[in-house]
Coordinates of C-alpha atoms in Angstrom, one line a residue:
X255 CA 31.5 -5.4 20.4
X256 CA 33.1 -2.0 20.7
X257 CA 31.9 1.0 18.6
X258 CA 34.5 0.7 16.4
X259 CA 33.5 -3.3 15.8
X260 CA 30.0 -2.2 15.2
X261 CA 30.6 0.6 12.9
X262 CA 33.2 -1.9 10.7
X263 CA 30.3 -4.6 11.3
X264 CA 27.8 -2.5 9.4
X265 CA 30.0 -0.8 7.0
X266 CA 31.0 -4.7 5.8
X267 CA 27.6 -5.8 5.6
X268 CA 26.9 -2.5 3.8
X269 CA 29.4 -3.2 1.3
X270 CA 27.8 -7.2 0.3
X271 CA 24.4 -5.9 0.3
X272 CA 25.2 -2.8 -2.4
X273 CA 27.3 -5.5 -4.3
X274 CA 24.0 -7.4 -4.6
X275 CA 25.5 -9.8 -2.2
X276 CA 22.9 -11.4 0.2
X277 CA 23.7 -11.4 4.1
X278 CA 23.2 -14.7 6.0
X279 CA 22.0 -15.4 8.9
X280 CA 24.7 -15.0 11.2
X281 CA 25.6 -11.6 9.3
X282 CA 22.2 -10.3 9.9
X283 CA 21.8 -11.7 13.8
X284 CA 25.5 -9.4 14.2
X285 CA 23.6 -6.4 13.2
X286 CA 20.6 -6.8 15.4
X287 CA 23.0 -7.3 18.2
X288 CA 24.5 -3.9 18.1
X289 CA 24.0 -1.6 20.9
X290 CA 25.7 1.4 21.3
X291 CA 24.9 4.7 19.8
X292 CA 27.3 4.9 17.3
X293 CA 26.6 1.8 16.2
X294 CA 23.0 2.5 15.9
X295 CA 23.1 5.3 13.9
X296 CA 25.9 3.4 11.7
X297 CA 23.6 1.0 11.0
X298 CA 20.3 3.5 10.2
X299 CA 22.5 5.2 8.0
X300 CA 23.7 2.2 6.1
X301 CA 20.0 1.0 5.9
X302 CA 19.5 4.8 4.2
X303 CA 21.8 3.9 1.6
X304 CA 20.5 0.6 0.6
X305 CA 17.2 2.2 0.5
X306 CA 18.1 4.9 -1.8
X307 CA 20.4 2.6 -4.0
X308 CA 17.8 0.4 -4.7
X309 CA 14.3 1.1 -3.9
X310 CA 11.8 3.1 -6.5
X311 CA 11.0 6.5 -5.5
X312 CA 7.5 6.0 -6.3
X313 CA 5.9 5.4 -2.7
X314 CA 3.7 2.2 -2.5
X315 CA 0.5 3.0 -1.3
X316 CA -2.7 0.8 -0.3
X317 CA -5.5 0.6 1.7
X318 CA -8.0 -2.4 3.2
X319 CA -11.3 -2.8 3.8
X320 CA -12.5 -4.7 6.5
X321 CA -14.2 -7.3 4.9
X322 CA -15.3 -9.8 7.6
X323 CA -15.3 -8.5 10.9
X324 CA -14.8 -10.8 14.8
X325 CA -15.8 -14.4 15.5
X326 CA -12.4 -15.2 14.5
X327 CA -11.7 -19.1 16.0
X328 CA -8.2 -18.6 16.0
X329 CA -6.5 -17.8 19.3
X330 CA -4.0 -15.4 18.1
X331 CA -2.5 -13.3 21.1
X332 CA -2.7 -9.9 19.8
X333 CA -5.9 -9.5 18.2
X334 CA -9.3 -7.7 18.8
X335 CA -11.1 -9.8 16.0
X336 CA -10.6 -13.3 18.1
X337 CA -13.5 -14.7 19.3
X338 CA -11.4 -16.2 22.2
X339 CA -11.0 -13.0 23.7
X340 CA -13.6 -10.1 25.4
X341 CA -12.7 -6.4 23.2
X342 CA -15.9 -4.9 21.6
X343 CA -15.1 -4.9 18.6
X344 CA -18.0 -4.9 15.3
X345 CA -18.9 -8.4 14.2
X346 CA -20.5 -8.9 10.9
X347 CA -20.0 -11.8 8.1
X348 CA -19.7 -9.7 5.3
X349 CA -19.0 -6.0 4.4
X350 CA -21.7 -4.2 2.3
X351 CA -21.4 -4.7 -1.7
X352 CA -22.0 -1.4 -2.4
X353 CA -19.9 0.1 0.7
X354 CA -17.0 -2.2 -0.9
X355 CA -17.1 -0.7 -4.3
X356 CA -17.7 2.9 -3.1
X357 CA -14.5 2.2 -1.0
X358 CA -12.3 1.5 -3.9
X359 CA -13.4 4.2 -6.2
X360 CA -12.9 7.2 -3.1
X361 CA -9.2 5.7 -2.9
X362 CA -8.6 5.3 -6.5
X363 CA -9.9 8.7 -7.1
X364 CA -7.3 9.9 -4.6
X365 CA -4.2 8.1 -6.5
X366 CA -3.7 5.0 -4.0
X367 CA -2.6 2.3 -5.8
X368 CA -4.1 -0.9 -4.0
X369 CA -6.9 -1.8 -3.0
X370 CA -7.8 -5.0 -0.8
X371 CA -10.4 -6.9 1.2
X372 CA -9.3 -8.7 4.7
X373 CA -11.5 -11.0 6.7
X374 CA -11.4 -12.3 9.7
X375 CA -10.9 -15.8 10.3
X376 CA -9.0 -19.0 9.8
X377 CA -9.9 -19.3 6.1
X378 CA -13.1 -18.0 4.2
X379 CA -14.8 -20.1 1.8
X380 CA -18.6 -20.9 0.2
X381 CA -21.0 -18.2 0.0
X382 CA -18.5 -15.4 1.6
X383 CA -15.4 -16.2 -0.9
X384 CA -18.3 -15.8 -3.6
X385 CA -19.5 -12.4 -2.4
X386 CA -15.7 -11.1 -2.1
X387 CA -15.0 -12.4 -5.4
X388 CA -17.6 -10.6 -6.8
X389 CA -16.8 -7.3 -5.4
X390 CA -12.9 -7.9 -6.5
X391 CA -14.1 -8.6 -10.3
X392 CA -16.4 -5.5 -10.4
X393 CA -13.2 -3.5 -9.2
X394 CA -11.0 -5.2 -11.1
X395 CA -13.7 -4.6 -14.4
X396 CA -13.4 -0.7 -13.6
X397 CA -9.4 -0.9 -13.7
X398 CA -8.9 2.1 -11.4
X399 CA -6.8 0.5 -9.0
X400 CA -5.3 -2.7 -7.8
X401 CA -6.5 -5.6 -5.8
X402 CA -5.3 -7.7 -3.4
X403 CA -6.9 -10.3 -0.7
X404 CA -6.0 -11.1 2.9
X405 CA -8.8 -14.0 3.6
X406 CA -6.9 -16.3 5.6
X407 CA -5.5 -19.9 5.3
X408 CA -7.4 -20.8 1.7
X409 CA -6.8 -24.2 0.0
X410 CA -5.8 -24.3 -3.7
X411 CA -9.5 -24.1 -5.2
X412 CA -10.5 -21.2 -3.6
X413 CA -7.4 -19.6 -4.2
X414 CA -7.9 -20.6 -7.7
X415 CA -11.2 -19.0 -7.3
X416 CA -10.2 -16.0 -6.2
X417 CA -7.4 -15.2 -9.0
X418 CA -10.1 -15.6 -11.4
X419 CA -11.6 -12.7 -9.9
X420 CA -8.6 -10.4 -11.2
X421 CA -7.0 -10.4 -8.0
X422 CA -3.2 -10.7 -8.4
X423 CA -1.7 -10.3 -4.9
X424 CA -2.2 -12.4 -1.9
X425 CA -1.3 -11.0 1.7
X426 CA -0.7 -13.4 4.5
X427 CA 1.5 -12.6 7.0
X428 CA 3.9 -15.0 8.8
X429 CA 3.1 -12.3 12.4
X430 CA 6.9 -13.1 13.7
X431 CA 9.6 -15.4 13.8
X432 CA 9.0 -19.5 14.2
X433 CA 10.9 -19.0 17.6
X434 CA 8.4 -17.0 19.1
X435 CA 4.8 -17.7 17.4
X436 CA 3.9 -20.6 19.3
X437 CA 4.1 -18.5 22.3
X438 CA 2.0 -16.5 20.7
X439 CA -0.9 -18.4 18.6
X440 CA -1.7 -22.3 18.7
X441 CA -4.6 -22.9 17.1
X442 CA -2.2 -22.4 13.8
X443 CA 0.9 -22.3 12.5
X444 CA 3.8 -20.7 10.6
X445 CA 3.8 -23.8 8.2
X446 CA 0.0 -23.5 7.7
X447 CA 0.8 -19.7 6.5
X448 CA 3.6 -20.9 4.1
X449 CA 1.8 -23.7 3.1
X450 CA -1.2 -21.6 1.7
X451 CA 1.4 -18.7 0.7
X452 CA 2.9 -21.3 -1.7
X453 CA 0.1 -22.4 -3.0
X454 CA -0.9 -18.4 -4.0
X455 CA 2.5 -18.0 -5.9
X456 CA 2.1 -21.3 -8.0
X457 CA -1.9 -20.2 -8.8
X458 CA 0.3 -16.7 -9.9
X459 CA -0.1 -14.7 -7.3
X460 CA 2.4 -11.8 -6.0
X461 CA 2.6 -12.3 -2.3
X462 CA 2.8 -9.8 0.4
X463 CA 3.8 -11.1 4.0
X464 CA 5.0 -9.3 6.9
X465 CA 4.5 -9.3 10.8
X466 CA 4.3 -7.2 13.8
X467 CA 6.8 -6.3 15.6
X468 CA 6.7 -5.0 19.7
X469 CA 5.3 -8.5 21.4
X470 CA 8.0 -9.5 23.7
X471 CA 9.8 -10.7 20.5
X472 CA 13.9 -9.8 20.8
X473 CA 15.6 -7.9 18.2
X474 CA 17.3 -11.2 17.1
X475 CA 14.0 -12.1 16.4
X476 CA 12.5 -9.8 14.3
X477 CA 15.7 -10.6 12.3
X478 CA 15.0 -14.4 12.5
X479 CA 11.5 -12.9 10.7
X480 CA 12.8 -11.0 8.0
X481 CA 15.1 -14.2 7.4
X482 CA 12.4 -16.5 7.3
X483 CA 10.7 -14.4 4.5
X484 CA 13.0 -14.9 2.2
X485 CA 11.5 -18.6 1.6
X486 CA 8.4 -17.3 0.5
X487 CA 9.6 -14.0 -1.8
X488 CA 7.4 -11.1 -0.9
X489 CA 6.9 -8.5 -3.3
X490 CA 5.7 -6.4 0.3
X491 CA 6.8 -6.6 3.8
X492 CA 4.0 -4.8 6.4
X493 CA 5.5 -3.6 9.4
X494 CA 2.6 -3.5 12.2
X495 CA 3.2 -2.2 15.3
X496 CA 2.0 -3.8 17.9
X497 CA -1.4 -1.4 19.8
X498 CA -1.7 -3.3 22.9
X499 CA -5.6 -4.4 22.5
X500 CA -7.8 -4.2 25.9
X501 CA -9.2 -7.6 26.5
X502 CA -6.5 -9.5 24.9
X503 CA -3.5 -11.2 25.9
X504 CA -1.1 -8.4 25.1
X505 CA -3.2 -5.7 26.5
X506 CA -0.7 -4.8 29.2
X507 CA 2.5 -5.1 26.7
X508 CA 4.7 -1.9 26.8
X509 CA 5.1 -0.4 24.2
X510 CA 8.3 -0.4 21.7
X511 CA 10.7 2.7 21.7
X512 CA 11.2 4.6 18.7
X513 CA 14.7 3.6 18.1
X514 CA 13.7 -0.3 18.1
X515 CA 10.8 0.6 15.9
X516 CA 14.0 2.1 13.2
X517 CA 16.2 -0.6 14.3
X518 CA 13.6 -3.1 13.0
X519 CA 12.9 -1.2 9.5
X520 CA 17.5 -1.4 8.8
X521 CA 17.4 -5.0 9.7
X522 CA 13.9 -5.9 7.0
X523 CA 15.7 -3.3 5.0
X524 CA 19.5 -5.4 4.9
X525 CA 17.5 -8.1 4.9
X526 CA 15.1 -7.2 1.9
X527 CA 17.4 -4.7 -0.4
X528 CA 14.4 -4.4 -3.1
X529 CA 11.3 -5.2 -1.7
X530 CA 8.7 -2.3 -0.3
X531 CA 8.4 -2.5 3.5
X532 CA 5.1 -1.0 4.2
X533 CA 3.9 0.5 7.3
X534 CA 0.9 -0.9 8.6
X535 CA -1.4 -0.8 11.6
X536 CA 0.1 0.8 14.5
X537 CA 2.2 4.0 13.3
X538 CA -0.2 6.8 14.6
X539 CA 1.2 7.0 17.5
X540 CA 5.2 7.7 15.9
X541 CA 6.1 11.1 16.0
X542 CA 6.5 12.9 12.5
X543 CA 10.2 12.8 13.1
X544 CA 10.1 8.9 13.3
X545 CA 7.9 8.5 10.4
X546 CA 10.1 10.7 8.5
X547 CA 13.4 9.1 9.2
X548 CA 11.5 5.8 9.2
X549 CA 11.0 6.0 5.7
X550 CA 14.7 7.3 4.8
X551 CA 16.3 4.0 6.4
X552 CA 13.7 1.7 4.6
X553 CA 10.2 2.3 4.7
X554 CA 8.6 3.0 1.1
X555 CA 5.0 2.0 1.5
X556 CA 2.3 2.3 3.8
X557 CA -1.6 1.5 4.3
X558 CA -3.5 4.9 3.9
X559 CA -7.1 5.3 3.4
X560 CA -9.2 8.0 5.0
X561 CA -11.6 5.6 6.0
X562 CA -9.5 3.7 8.2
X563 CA -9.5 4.9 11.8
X564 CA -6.7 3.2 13.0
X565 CA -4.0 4.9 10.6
X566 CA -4.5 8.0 12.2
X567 CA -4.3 10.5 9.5
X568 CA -6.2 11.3 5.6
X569 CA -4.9 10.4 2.5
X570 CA -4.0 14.2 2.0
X571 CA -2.1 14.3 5.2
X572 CA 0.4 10.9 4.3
X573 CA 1.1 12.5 0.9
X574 CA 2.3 15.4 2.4
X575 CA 4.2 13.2 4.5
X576 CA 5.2 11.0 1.1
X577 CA 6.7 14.4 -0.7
X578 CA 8.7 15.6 2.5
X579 CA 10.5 12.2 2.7
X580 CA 11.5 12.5 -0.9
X581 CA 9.0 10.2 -2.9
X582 CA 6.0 10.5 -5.2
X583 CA 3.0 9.1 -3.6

């Protein structure tokens, strides 16, 4: 395509999306192949508009604890927490009751707005699902802030079991596109995630599903992503970035520019019009100029927490951030 192609692809695609029109697949696979500079910045801009046509300016803000740490049987390339690969990191079944609680009440104190447990693992169950749920109902009692759950592949009764906690959001992310996860992870697959996400949303729950982006994947699929989430309707989108991870597969992966890293954000945000794409693990290492304009074309939430060393900054320093990019954390 020339420029002027690109620029008339993107202000057409503009045009459907701000008419509440929905872009297929081949509409959304023309914008991820777009490559010159004008075209680029065509397309950043138009993903700047959708964003502030339609998204709240209240930022989205929520932060994780780490609830079940390693031993994880699953063979997933990218992770630290798989027990099929050598990297260091903490093992433990269960995180402290007490340590839990104390968690949600700093971040509540500090206006975040979700709060939720992740464990390692392909599914947790028994006495573990018990001791989660319990910490989730004595947040939930205290009303401070909201909850959400990232425990793996659960079947229908624990699920069940975990709503009646008060949770009322269920994260499970689909990682990337069904192209490229077997490559990827095999011990699991994309179906097992939708299977389990569907059961969440008939139990009630809100869903929030994402992936990480900078694997090897192509742009066209990180597109072929955000257009597999529309089946299962997240209320969230994270955007991790891949951190190469010593010991694992990935390890040696370069890392993704800037530019693909904003490119990625306009196609979830064309993709998504409404929904909050959240930054996740990984965006310590963008520049405060990325981060900025990151969140003009289509970012509007983000993990925070103070006690999460891989964010890379405090709660106080991310609503700084949140006010210079135009919204109220």
């Amino acid at each position: 395509m020339t420029d002027n192609i690109e620029v008339e692809t993107v202000s057409r695609s503009l045009a459907k999306v701000l008419s509440d029109g929905q872009l297929d697949e081949n509409e959304l696979y023309a914008l991820a192949d777009i490559e010159t500079p004008e075209g680029i910045e065509a397309l950043l801009e138009a993903a700047s508009e959708i964003t502030a046509a339609f998204v709240p300016r209240k930022f989205d803000s929520c932060t994780i604890v780490n609830a079940r740490s390693g031993k994880c049987s699953e063979n997933c390339k990218w992770c630290a927490q798989s027990a099929h690969y050598h990297t260091g990191c903490d093992t433990y079944e269960i995180v402290g009751h007490d340590e839990a609680i104390a968690a949600a009440r700093y971040n509540a104190e500090r206006g975040v707005g979700r709060y939720s447990l992740v464990a390692s693992g392909r599914t947790t169950h028994g006495t573990v699902l018990d001791g989660l749920c319990r910490i989730l109902e004595e947040v939930n009692a205290e009303g401070r802030i909201g909850t959400c759950a990232s425990l793996g592949l659960l079947d229908a009764a624990d699920l069940r079991k975990l709503y009646d906690s008060g949770c009322r959001r269920y994260h499970c992310n689909l990682e990337t596109s069904p192209t490229y996860f077997g490559k990827l992870c095999s011990t699991h697959t994309i179906d097992d995630k939708i299977a389990t996400i569907k059961d969440a949303k008939r139990i009630g729950f809100e869903v929030c599903s994402g992936g990480i982006i900078g694997m090897g994947e192509t742009r066209r699929q990180r597109a072929e992503l955000a257009l597999k989430l529309r089946e299962v309707e997240p209320v969230s989108i994270p955007i991790n970035i891949l951190a190469p991870i010593k010991g694992t597969p990935l390890q040696d992966t370069p890392l993704i520019s800037d530019e693909e890293i904003l490119i990625a954000v306009a196609l979830f945000r064309f993709a998504h019009p409404r929904v909050t794409l959240r930054f996740a693990g990984g965006r310590s290492r963008l520049s405060r100029h990325t981060l900025l304009r990151a969140m003009k074309v289509g970012v509007n939430g983000a993990i925070v927490g103070d006690l999460l060393t891989t964010i890379g900054s405090t709660i106080d320093q991310d609503k700084a951030l949140v006010a210079e990019a135009g919204y109220e954390f």
